[in-house]
Coordinates of C-alpha atoms in Angstrom, one line a residue:
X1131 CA 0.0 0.0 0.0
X1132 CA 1.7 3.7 -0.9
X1133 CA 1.0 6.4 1.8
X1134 CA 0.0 9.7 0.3
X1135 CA 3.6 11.1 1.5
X1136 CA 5.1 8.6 -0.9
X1137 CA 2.9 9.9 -3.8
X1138 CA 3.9 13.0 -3.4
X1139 CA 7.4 12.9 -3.0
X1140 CA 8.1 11.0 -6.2
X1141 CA 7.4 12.5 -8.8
X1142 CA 5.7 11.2 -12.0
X1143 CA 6.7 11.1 -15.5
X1144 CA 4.8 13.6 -16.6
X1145 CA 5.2 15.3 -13.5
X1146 CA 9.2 15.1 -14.5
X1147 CA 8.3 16.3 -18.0
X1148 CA 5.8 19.0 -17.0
X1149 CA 8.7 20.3 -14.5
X1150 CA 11.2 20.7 -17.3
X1151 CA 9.5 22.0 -19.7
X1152 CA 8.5 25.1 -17.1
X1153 CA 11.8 25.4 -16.2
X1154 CA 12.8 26.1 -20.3
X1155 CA 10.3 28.5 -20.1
X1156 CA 11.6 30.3 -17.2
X1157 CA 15.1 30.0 -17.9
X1158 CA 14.3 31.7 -21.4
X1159 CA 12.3 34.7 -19.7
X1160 CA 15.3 35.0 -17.8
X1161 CA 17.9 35.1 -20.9
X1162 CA 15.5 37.2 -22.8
X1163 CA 14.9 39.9 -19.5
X1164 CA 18.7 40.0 -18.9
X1165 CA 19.1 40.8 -22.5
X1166 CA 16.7 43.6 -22.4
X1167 CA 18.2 44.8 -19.7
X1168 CA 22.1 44.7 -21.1
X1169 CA 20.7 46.5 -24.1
X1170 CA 18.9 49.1 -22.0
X1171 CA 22.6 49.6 -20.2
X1172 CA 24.5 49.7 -23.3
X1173 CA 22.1 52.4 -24.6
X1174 CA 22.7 54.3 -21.5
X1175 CA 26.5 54.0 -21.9
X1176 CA 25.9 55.1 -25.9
X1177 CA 24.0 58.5 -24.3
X1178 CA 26.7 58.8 -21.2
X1179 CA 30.1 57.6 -22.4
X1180 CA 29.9 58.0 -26.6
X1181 CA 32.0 56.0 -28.9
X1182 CA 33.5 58.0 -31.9
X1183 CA 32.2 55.5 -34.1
X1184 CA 29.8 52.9 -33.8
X1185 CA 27.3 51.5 -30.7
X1186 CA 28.2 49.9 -27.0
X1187 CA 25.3 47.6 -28.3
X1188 CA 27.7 46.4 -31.4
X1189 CA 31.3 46.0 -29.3
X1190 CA 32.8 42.3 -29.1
X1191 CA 35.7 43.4 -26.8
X1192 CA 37.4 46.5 -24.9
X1193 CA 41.3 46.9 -24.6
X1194 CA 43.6 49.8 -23.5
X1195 CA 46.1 50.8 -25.7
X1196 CA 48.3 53.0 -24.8
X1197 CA 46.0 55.4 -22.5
X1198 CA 43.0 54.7 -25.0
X1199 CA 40.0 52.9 -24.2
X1200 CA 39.3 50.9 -27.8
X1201 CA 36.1 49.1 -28.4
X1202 CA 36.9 46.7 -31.2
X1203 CA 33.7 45.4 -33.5
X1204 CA 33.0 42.3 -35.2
X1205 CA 34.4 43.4 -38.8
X1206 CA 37.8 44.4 -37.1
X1207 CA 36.9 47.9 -36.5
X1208 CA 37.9 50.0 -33.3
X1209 CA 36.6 53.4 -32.1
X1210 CA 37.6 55.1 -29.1
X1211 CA 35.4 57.4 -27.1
X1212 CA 34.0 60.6 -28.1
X1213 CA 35.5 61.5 -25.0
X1214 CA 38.9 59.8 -24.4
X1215 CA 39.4 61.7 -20.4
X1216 CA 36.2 59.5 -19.2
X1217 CA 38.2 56.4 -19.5
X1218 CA 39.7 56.6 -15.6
X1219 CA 41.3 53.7 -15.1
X1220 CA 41.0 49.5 -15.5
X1221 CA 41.6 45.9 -13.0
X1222 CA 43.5 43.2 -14.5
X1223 CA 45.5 43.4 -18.0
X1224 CA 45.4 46.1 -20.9
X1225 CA 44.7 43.7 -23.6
X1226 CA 42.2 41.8 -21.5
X1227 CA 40.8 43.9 -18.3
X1228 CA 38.7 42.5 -15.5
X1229 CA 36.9 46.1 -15.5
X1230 CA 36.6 49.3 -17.2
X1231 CA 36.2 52.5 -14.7
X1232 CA 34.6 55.5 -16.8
X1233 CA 33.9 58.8 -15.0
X1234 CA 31.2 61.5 -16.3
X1235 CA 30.8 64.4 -13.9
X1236 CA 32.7 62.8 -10.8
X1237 CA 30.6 59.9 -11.1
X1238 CA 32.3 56.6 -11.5
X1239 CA 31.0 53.5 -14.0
X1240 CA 32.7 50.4 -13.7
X1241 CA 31.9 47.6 -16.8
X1242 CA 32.4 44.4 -15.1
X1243 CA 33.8 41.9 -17.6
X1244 CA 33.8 38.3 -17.2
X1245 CA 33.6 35.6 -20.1
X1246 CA 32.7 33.1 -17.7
X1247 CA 29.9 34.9 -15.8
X1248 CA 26.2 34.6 -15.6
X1249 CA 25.7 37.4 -17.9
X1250 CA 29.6 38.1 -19.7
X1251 CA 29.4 34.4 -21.4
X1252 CA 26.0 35.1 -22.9
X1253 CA 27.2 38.9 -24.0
X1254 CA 29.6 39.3 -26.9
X1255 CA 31.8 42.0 -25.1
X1256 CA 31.7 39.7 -22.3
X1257 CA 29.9 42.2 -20.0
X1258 CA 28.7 40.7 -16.7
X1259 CA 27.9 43.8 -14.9
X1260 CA 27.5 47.3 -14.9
X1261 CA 27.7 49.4 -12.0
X1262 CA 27.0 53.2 -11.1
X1263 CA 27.9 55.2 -8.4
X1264 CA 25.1 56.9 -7.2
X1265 CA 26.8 58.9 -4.2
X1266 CA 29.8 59.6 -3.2
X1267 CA 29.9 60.6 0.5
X1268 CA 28.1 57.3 1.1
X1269 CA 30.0 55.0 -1.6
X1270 CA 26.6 53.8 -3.0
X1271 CA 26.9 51.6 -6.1
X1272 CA 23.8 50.2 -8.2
X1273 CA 23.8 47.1 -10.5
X1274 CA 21.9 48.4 -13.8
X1275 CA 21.7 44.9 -14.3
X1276 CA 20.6 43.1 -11.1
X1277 CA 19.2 46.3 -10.1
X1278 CA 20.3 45.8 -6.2
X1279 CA 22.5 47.7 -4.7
X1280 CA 26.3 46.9 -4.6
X1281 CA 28.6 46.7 -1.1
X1282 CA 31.2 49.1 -1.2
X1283 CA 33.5 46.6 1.0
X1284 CA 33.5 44.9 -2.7
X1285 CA 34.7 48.0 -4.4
X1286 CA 37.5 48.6 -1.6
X1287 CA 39.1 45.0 -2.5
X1288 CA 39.9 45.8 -6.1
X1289 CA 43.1 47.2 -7.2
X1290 CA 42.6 49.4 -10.0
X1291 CA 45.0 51.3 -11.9
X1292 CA 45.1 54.1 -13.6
X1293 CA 45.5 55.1 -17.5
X1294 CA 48.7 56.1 -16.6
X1295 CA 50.1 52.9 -14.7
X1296 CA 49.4 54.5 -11.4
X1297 CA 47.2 53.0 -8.4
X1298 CA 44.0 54.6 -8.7
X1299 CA 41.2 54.9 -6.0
X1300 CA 37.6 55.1 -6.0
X1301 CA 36.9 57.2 -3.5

């Protein structure tokens, strides 16, 4: 004889199947509202931090050359900012950086990259992130693309440095 706990803690076939198949759907909603959101982002870096040529939307990857920011397309174009003095500083390596610091009015933007993150493998300039700093005094940082707030104490463990090869500092 099977107790009604037993029923209901093993689940059917079609119980398996009907599981699955809602869990394609909602995993797709989810791909399809992060990319919404990445495109909203990019379209708010194309209005804050302009390339000379060419969209946020279109980049495949982001180097430093020299003291340049370059966006690099997928037809082997590059274009720099409109701008070049917003690009502050970077974390990691010039021809592959772990982050991108931009500054518009004092305020700090930092593009996360990450080929192997939730969002940077499923974008083609590897974006995972990006963050804004809403207020200084109080080092407040928002995710645009989690849309929750970001703990400074994780800002203040990164080493960035500057276009110049210097340390530079967030705060």
């Amino acid at each position: 004889m099977t107790t009604l706990a037993q029923q209901h803690s093993t689940p059917s076939q079609s119980q398996t199947a009907w599981m699955a198949t809602e869990l394609s759907v909602i995993n797709e909603l989810n791909q399809r509202h992060v990319k919404q959101v990445m495109d909203y982002s990019k379209g708010f870096l194309d209005k804050t931090f302009p390339l000379q040529q060419g969209s946020h939307k279109d980049v495949c990857s982001y180097v430093v050359y020299y003291q340049q920011l370059l966006a690099f397309f997928a037809d082997g174009s590059t274009s720099g900012l409109q701008n070049p003095a917003q690009f502050v500083a970077l974390s990691g390596h010039r021809e592959a950086p772990c982050s991108i610091v931009l500054n518009n009015n004092g305020r700090h933007v930092e593009l996360i990259l990450n080929r192997s993150g939730i969002n940077g493998c499923q974008d083609k300039a590897s974006i995972d992130d990006i963050q804004l700093q809403t207020s200084e005094p109080d080092c407040i940082w928002f995710s645009m693309v989690t849309g929750r707030q970001v703990s400074c104490a994780h800002k203040g463990n990164k080493q960035f440095t500057c276009k110049d090869g210097l340390p530079y500092s967030l705060a």
